[in-house]
mmCIF file of N, CA and C in Angstrom:
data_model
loop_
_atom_site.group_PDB
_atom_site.id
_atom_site.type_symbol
_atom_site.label_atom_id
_atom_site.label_comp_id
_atom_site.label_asym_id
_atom_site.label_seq_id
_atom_site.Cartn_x
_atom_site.Cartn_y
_atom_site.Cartn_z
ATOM 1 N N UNK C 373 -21.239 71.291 17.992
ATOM 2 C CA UNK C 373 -20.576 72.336 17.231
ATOM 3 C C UNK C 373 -19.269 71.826 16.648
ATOM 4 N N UNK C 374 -18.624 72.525 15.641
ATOM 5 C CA UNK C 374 -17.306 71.870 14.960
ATOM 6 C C UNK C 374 -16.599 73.327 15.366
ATOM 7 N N UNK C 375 -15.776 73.186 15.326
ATOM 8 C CA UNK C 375 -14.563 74.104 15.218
ATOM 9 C C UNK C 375 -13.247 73.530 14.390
ATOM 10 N N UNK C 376 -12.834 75.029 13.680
ATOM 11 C CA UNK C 376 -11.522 75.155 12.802
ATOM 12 C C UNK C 376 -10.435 75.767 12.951
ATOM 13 N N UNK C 377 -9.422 75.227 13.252
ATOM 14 C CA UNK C 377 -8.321 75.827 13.597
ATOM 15 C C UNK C 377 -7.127 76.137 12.965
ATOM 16 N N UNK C 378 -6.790 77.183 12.039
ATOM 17 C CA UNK C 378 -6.097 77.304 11.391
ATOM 18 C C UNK C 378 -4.352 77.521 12.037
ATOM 19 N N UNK C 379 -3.396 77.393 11.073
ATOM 20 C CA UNK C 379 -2.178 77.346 11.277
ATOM 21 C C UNK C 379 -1.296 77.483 9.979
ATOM 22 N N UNK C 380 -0.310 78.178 10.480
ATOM 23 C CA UNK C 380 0.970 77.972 9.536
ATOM 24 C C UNK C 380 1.100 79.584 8.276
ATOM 25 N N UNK C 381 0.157 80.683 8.963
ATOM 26 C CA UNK C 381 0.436 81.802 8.367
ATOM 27 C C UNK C 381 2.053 82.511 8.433
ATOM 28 N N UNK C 382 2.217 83.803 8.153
ATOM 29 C CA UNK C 382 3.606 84.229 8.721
ATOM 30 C C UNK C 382 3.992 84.896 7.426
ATOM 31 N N UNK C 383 5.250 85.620 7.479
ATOM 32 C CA UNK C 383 5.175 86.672 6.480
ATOM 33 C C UNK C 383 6.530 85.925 5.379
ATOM 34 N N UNK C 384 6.069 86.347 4.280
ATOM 35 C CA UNK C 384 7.534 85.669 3.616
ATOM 36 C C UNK C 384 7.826 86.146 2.196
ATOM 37 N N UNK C 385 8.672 86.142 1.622
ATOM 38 C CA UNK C 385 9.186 86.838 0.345
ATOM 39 C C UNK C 385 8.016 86.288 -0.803
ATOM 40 N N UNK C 386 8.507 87.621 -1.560
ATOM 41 C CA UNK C 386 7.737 87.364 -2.929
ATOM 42 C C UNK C 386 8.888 85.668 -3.483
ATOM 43 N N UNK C 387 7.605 84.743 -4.155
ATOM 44 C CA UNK C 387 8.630 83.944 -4.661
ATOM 45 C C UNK C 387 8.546 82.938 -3.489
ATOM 46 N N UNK C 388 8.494 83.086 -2.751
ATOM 47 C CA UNK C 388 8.717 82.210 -1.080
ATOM 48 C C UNK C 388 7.524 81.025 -1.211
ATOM 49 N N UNK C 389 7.461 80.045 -0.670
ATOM 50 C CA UNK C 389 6.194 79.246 0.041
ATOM 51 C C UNK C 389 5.983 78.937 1.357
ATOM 52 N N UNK C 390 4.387 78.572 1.630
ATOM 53 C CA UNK C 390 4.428 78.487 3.015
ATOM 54 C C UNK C 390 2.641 77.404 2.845
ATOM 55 N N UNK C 391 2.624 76.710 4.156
ATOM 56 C CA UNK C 391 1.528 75.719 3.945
ATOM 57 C C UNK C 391 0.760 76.347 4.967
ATOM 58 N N UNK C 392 -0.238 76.191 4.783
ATOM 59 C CA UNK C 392 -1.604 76.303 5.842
ATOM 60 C C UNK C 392 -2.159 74.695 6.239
ATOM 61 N N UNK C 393 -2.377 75.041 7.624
ATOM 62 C CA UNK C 393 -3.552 73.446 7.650
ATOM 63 C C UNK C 393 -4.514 74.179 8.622
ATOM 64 N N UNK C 394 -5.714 73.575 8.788
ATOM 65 C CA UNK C 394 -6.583 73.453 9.287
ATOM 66 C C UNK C 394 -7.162 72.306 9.653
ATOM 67 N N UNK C 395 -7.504 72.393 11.355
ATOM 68 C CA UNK C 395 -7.885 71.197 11.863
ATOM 69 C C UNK C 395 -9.302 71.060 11.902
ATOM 70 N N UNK C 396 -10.217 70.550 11.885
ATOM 71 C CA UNK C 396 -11.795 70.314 12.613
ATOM 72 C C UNK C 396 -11.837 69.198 13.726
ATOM 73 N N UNK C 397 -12.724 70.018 15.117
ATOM 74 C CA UNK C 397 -12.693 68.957 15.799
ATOM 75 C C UNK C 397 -14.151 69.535 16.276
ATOM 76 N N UNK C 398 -14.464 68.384 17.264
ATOM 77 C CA UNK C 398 -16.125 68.899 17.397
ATOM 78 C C UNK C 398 -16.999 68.173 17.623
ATOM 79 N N UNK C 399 -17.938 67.895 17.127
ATOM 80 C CA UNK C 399 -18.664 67.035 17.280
ATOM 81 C C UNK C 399 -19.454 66.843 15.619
ATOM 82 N N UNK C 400 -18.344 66.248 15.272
ATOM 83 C CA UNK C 400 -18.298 66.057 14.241
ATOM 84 C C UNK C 400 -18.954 64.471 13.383
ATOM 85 N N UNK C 401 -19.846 63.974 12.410
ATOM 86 C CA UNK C 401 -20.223 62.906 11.865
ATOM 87 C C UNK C 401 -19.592 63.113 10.657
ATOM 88 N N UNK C 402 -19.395 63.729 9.820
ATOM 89 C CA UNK C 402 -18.700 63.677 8.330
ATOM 90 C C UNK C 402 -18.508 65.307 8.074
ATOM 91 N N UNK C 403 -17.322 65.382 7.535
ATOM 92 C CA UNK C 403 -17.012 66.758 6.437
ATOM 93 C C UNK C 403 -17.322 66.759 5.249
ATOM 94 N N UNK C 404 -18.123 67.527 4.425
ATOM 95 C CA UNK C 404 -17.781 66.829 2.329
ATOM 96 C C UNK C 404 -17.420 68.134 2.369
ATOM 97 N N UNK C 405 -17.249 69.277 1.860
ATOM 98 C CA UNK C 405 -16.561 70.066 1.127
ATOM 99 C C UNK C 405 -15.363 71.066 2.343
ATOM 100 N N UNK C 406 -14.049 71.007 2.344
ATOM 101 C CA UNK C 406 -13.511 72.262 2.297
ATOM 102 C C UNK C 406 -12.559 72.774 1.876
ATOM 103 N N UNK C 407 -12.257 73.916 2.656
ATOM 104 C CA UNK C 407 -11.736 74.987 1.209
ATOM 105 C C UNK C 407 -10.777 76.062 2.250
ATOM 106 N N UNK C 408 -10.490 76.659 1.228
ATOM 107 C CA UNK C 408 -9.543 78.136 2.085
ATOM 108 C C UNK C 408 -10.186 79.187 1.005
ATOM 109 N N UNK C 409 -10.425 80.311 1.321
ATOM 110 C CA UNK C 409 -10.646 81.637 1.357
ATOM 111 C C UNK C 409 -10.236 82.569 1.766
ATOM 112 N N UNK C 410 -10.067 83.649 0.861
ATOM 113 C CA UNK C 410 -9.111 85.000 1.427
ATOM 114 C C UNK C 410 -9.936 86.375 1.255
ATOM 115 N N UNK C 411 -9.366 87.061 2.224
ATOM 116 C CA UNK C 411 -10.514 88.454 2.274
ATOM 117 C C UNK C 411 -8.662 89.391 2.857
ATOM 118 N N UNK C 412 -8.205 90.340 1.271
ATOM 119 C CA UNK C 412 -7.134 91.444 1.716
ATOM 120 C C UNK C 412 -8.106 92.542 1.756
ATOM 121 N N UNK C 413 -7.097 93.637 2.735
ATOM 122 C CA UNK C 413 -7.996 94.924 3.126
ATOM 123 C C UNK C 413 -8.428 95.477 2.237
ATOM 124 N N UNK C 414 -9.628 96.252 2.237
ATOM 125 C CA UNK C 414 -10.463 96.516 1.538
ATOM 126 C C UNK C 414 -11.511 95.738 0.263
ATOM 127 N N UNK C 415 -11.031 94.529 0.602
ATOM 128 C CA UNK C 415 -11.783 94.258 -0.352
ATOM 129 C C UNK C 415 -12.747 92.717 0.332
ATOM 130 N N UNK C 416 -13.357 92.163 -0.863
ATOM 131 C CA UNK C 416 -14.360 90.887 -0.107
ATOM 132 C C UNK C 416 -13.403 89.444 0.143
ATOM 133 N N UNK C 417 -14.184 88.765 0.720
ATOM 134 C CA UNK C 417 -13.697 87.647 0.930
ATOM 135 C C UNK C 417 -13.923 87.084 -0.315
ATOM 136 N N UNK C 418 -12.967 86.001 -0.880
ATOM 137 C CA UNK C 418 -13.151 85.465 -2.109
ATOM 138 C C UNK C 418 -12.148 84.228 -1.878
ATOM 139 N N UNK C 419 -13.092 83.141 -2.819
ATOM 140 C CA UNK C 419 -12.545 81.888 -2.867
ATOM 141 C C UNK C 419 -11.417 81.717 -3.004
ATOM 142 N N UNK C 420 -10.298 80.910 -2.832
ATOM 143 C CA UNK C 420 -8.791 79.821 -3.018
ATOM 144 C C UNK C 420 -9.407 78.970 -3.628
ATOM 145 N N UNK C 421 -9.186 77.802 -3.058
ATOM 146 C CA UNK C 421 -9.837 76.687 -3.544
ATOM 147 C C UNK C 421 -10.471 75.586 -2.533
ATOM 148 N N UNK C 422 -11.112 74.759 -2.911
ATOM 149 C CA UNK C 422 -11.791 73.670 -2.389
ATOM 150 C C UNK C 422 -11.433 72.563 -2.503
ATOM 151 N N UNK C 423 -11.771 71.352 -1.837
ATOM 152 C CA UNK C 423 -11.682 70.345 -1.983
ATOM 153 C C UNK C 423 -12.652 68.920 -1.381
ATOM 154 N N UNK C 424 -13.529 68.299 -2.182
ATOM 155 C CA UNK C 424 -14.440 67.743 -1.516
ATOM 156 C C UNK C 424 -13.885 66.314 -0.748
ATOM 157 N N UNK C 425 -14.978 65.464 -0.387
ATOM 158 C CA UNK C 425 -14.152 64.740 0.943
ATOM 159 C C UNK C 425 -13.588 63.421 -0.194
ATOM 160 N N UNK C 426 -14.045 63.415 -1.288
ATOM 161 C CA UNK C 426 -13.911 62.401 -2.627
ATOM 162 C C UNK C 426 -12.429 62.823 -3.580
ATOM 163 N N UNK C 427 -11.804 64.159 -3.032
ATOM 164 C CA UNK C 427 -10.762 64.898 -3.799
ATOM 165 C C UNK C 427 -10.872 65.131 -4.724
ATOM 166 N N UNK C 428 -11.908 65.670 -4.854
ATOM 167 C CA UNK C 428 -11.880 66.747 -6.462
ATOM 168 C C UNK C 428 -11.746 68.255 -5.944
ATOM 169 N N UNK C 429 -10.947 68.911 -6.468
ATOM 170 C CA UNK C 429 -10.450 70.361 -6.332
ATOM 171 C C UNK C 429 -11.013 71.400 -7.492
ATOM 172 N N UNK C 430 -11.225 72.557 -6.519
ATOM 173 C CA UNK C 430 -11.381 73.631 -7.920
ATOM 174 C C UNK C 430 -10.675 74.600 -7.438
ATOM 175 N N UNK C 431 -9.636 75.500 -7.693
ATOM 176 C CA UNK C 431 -8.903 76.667 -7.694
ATOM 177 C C UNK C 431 -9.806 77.858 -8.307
ATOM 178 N N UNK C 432 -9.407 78.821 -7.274
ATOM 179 C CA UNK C 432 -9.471 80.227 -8.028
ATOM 180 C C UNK C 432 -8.484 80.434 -9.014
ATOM 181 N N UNK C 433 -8.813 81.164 -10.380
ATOM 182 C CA UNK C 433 -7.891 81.412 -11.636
ATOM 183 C C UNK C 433 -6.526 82.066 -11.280
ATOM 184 N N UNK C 434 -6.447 82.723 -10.238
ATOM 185 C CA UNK C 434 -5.252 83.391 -9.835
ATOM 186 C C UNK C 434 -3.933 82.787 -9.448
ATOM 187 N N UNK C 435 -4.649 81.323 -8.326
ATOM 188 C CA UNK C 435 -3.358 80.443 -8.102
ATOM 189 C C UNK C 435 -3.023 79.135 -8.441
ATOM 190 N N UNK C 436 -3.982 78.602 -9.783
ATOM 191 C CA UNK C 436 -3.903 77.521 -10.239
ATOM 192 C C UNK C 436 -2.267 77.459 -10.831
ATOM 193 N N UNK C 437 -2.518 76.713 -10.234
ATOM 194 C CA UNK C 437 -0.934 76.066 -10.778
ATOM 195 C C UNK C 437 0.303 76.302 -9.731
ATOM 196 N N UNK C 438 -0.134 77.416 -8.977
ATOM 197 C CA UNK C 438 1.107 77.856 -7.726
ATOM 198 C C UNK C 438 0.329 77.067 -6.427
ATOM 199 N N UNK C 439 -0.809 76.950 -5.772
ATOM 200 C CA UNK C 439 -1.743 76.782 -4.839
ATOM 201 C C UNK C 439 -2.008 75.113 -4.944
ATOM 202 N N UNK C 440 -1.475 74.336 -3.438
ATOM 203 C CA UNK C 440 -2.469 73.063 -4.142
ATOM 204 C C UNK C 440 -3.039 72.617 -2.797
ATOM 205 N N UNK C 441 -4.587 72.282 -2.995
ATOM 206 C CA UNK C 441 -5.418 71.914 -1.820
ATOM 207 C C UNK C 441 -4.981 70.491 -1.352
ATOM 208 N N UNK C 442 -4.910 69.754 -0.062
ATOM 209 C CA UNK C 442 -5.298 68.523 0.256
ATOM 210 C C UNK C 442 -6.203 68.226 1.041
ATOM 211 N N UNK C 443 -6.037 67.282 1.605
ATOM 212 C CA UNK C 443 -6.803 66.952 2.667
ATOM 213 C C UNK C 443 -6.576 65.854 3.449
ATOM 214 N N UNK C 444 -6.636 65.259 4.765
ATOM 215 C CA UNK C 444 -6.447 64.234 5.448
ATOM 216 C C UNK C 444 -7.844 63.903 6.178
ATOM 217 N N UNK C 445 -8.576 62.493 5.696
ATOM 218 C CA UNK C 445 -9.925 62.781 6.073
ATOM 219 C C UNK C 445 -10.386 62.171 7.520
ATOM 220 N N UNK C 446 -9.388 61.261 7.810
ATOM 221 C CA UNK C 446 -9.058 60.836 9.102
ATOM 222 C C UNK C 446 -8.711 61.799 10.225
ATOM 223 N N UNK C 447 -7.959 62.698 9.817
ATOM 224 C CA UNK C 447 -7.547 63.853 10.760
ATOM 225 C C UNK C 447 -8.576 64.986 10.979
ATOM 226 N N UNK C 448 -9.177 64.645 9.693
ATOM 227 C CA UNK C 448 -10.232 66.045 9.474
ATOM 228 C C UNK C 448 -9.282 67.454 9.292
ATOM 229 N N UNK C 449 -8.401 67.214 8.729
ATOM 230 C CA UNK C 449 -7.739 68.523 8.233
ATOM 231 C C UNK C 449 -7.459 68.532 6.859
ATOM 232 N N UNK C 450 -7.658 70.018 6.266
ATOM 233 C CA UNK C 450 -7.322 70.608 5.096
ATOM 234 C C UNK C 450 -5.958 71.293 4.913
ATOM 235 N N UNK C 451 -5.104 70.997 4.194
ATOM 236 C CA UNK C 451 -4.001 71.998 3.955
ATOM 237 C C UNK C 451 -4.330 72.823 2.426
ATOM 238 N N UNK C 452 -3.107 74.251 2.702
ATOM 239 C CA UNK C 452 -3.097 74.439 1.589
ATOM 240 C C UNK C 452 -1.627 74.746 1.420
ATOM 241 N N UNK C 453 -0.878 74.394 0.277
ATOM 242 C CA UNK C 453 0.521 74.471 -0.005
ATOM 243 C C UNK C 453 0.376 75.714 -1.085
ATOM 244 N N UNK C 454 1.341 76.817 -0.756
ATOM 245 C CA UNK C 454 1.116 78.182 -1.726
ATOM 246 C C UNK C 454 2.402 77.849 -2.148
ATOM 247 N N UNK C 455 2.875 78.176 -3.340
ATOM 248 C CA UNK C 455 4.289 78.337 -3.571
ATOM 249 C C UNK C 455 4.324 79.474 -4.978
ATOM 250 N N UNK C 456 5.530 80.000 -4.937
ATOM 251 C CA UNK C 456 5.444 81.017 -6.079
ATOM 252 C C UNK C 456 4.605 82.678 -5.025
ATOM 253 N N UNK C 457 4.507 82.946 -4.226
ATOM 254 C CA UNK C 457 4.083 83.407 -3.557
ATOM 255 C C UNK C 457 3.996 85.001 -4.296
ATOM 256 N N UNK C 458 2.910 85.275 -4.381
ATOM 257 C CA UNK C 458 3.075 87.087 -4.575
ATOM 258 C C UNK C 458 2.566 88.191 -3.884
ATOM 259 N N UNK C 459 3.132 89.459 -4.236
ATOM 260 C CA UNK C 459 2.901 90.134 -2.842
ATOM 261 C C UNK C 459 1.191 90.560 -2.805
ATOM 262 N N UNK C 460 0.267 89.959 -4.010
ATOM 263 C CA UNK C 460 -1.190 90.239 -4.419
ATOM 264 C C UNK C 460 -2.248 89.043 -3.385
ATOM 265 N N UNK C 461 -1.306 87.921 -2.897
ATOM 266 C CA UNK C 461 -1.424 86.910 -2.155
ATOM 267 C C UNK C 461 -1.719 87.403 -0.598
ATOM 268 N N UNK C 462 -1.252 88.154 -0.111
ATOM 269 C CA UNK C 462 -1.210 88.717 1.058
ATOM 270 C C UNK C 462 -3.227 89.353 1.278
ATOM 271 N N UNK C 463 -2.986 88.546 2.501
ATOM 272 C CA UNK C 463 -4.781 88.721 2.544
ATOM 273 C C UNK C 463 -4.786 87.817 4.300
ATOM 274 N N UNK C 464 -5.902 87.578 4.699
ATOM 275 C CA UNK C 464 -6.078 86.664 6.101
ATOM 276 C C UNK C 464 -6.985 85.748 5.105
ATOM 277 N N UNK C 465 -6.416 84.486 5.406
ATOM 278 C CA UNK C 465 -6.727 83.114 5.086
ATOM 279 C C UNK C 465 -8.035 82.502 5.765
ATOM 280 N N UNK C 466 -8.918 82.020 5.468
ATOM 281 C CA UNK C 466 -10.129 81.397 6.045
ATOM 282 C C UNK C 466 -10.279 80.001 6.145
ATOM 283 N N UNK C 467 -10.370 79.495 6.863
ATOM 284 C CA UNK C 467 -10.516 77.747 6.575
ATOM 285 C C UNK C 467 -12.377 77.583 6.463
ATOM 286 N N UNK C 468 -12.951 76.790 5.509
ATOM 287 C CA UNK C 468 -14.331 76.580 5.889
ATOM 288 C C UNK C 468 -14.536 74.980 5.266
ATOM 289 N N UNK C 469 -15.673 74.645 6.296
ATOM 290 C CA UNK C 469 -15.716 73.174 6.426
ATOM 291 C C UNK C 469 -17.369 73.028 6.501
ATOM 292 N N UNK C 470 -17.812 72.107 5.447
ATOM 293 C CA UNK C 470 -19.309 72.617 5.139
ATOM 294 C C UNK C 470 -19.661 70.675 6.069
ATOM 295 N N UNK C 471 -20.191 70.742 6.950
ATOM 296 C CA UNK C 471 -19.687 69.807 8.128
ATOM 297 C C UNK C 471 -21.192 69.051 8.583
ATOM 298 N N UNK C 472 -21.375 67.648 9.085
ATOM 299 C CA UNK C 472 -22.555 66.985 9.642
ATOM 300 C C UNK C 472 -22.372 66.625 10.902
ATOM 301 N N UNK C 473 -22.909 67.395 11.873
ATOM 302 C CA UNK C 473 -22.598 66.874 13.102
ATOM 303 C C UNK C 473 -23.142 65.890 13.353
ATOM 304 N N UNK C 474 -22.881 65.312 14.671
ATOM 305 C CA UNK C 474 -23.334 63.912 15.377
ATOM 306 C C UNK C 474 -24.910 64.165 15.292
ATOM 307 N N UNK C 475 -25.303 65.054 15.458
ATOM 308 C CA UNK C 475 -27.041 65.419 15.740
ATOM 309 C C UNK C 475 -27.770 65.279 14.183
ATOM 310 N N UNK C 476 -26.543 65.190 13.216
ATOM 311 C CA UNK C 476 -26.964 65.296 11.726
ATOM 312 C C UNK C 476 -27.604 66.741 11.034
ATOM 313 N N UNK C 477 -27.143 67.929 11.820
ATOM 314 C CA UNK C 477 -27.495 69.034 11.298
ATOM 315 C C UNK C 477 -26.009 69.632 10.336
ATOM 316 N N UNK C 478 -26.880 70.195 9.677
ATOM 317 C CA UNK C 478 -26.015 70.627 8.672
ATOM 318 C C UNK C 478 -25.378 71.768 8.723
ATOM 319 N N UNK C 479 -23.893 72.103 8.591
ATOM 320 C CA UNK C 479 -23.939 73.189 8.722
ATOM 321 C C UNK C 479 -21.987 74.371 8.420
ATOM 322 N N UNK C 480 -22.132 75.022 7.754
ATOM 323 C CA UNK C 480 -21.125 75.610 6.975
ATOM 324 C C UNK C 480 -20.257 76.804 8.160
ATOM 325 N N UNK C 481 -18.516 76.265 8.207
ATOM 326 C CA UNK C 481 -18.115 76.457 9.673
ATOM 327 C C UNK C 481 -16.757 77.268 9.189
ATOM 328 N N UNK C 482 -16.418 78.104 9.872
ATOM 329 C CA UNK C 482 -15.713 79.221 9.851
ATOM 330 C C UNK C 482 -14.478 78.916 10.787
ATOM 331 N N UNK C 483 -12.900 79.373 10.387
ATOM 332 C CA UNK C 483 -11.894 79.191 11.746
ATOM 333 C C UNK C 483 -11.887 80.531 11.218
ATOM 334 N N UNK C 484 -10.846 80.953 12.272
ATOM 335 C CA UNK C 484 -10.511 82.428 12.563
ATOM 336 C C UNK C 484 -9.742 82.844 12.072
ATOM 337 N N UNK C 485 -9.324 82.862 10.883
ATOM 338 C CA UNK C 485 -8.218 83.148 10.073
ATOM 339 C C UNK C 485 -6.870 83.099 10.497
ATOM 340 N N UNK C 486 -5.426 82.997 9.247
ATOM 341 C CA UNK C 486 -4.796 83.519 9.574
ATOM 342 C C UNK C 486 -3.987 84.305 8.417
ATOM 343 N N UNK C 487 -2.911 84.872 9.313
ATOM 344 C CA UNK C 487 -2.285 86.135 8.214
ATOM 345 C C UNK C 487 -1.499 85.613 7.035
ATOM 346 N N UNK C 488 -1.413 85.891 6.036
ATOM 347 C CA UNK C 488 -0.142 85.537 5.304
ATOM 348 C C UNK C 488 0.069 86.924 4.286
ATOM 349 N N UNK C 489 1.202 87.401 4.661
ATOM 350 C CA UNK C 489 1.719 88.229 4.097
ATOM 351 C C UNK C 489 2.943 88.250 3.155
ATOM 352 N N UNK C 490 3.303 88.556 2.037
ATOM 353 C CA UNK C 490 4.221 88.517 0.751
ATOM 354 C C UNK C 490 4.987 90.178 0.516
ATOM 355 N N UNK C 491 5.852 89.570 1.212
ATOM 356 C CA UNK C 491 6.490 91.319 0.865
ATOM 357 C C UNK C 491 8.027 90.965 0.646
ATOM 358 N N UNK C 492 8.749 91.897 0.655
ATOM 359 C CA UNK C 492 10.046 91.832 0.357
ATOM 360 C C UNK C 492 10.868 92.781 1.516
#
């Protein structure tokens, strides 16, 4: 199994920045795609952005240009750096890691979110 462990939510001004990372550990053989995703109340979960294990990125239209994905592929962690922060941003953050375990099964992996909230 892999597991994702997210970090670095917390509440902060409109205008403010704040980074997310996410770790994978597990039993893990290779990562190629991940990403962060956000789901605010009432509504669906919906993409941030991605990043494959080769670094090509795609953003959702909302935070291109404020939002930037990385990755450390040695560590097996994803960050995401928000800056420009707005209070439309405020949602629970998802880390997902589309992942090959040691057994070579395939398989698309969930951490437990965390909060990030934009208020004043």
């Amino acid at each position: 199994q892999v597991q994702l462990v997210e970090s670095g939510g917390g509440l902060v001004q409109p205008g403010g920045s704040l980074r997310l990372s996410c770790a994978a550990s597990g039993r893990i053989f290779s990562i190629n795609r991940m990403g962060w995703y956000r789901q605010a109340p009432g509504k669906q979960r919906e993409l941030v952005a991605t990043i494959t294990r080769g670094g090509s990125t795609n953003y959702e239209d909302s935070v291109k240009g404020r939002f930037t994905i990385s990755r450390d592929n040695a560590k097996n962690t994803v960050y995401l750096q928000m800056n420009s922060l707005k209070p439309e941003d405020t949602a629970v953050y998802y880390c997902n890691a589309d992942a090959l375990t040691l057994e070579l099964r395939k398989g698309d992996y969930w951490g437990q979110g965390t909060q990030v909230t934009v208020s004043s």
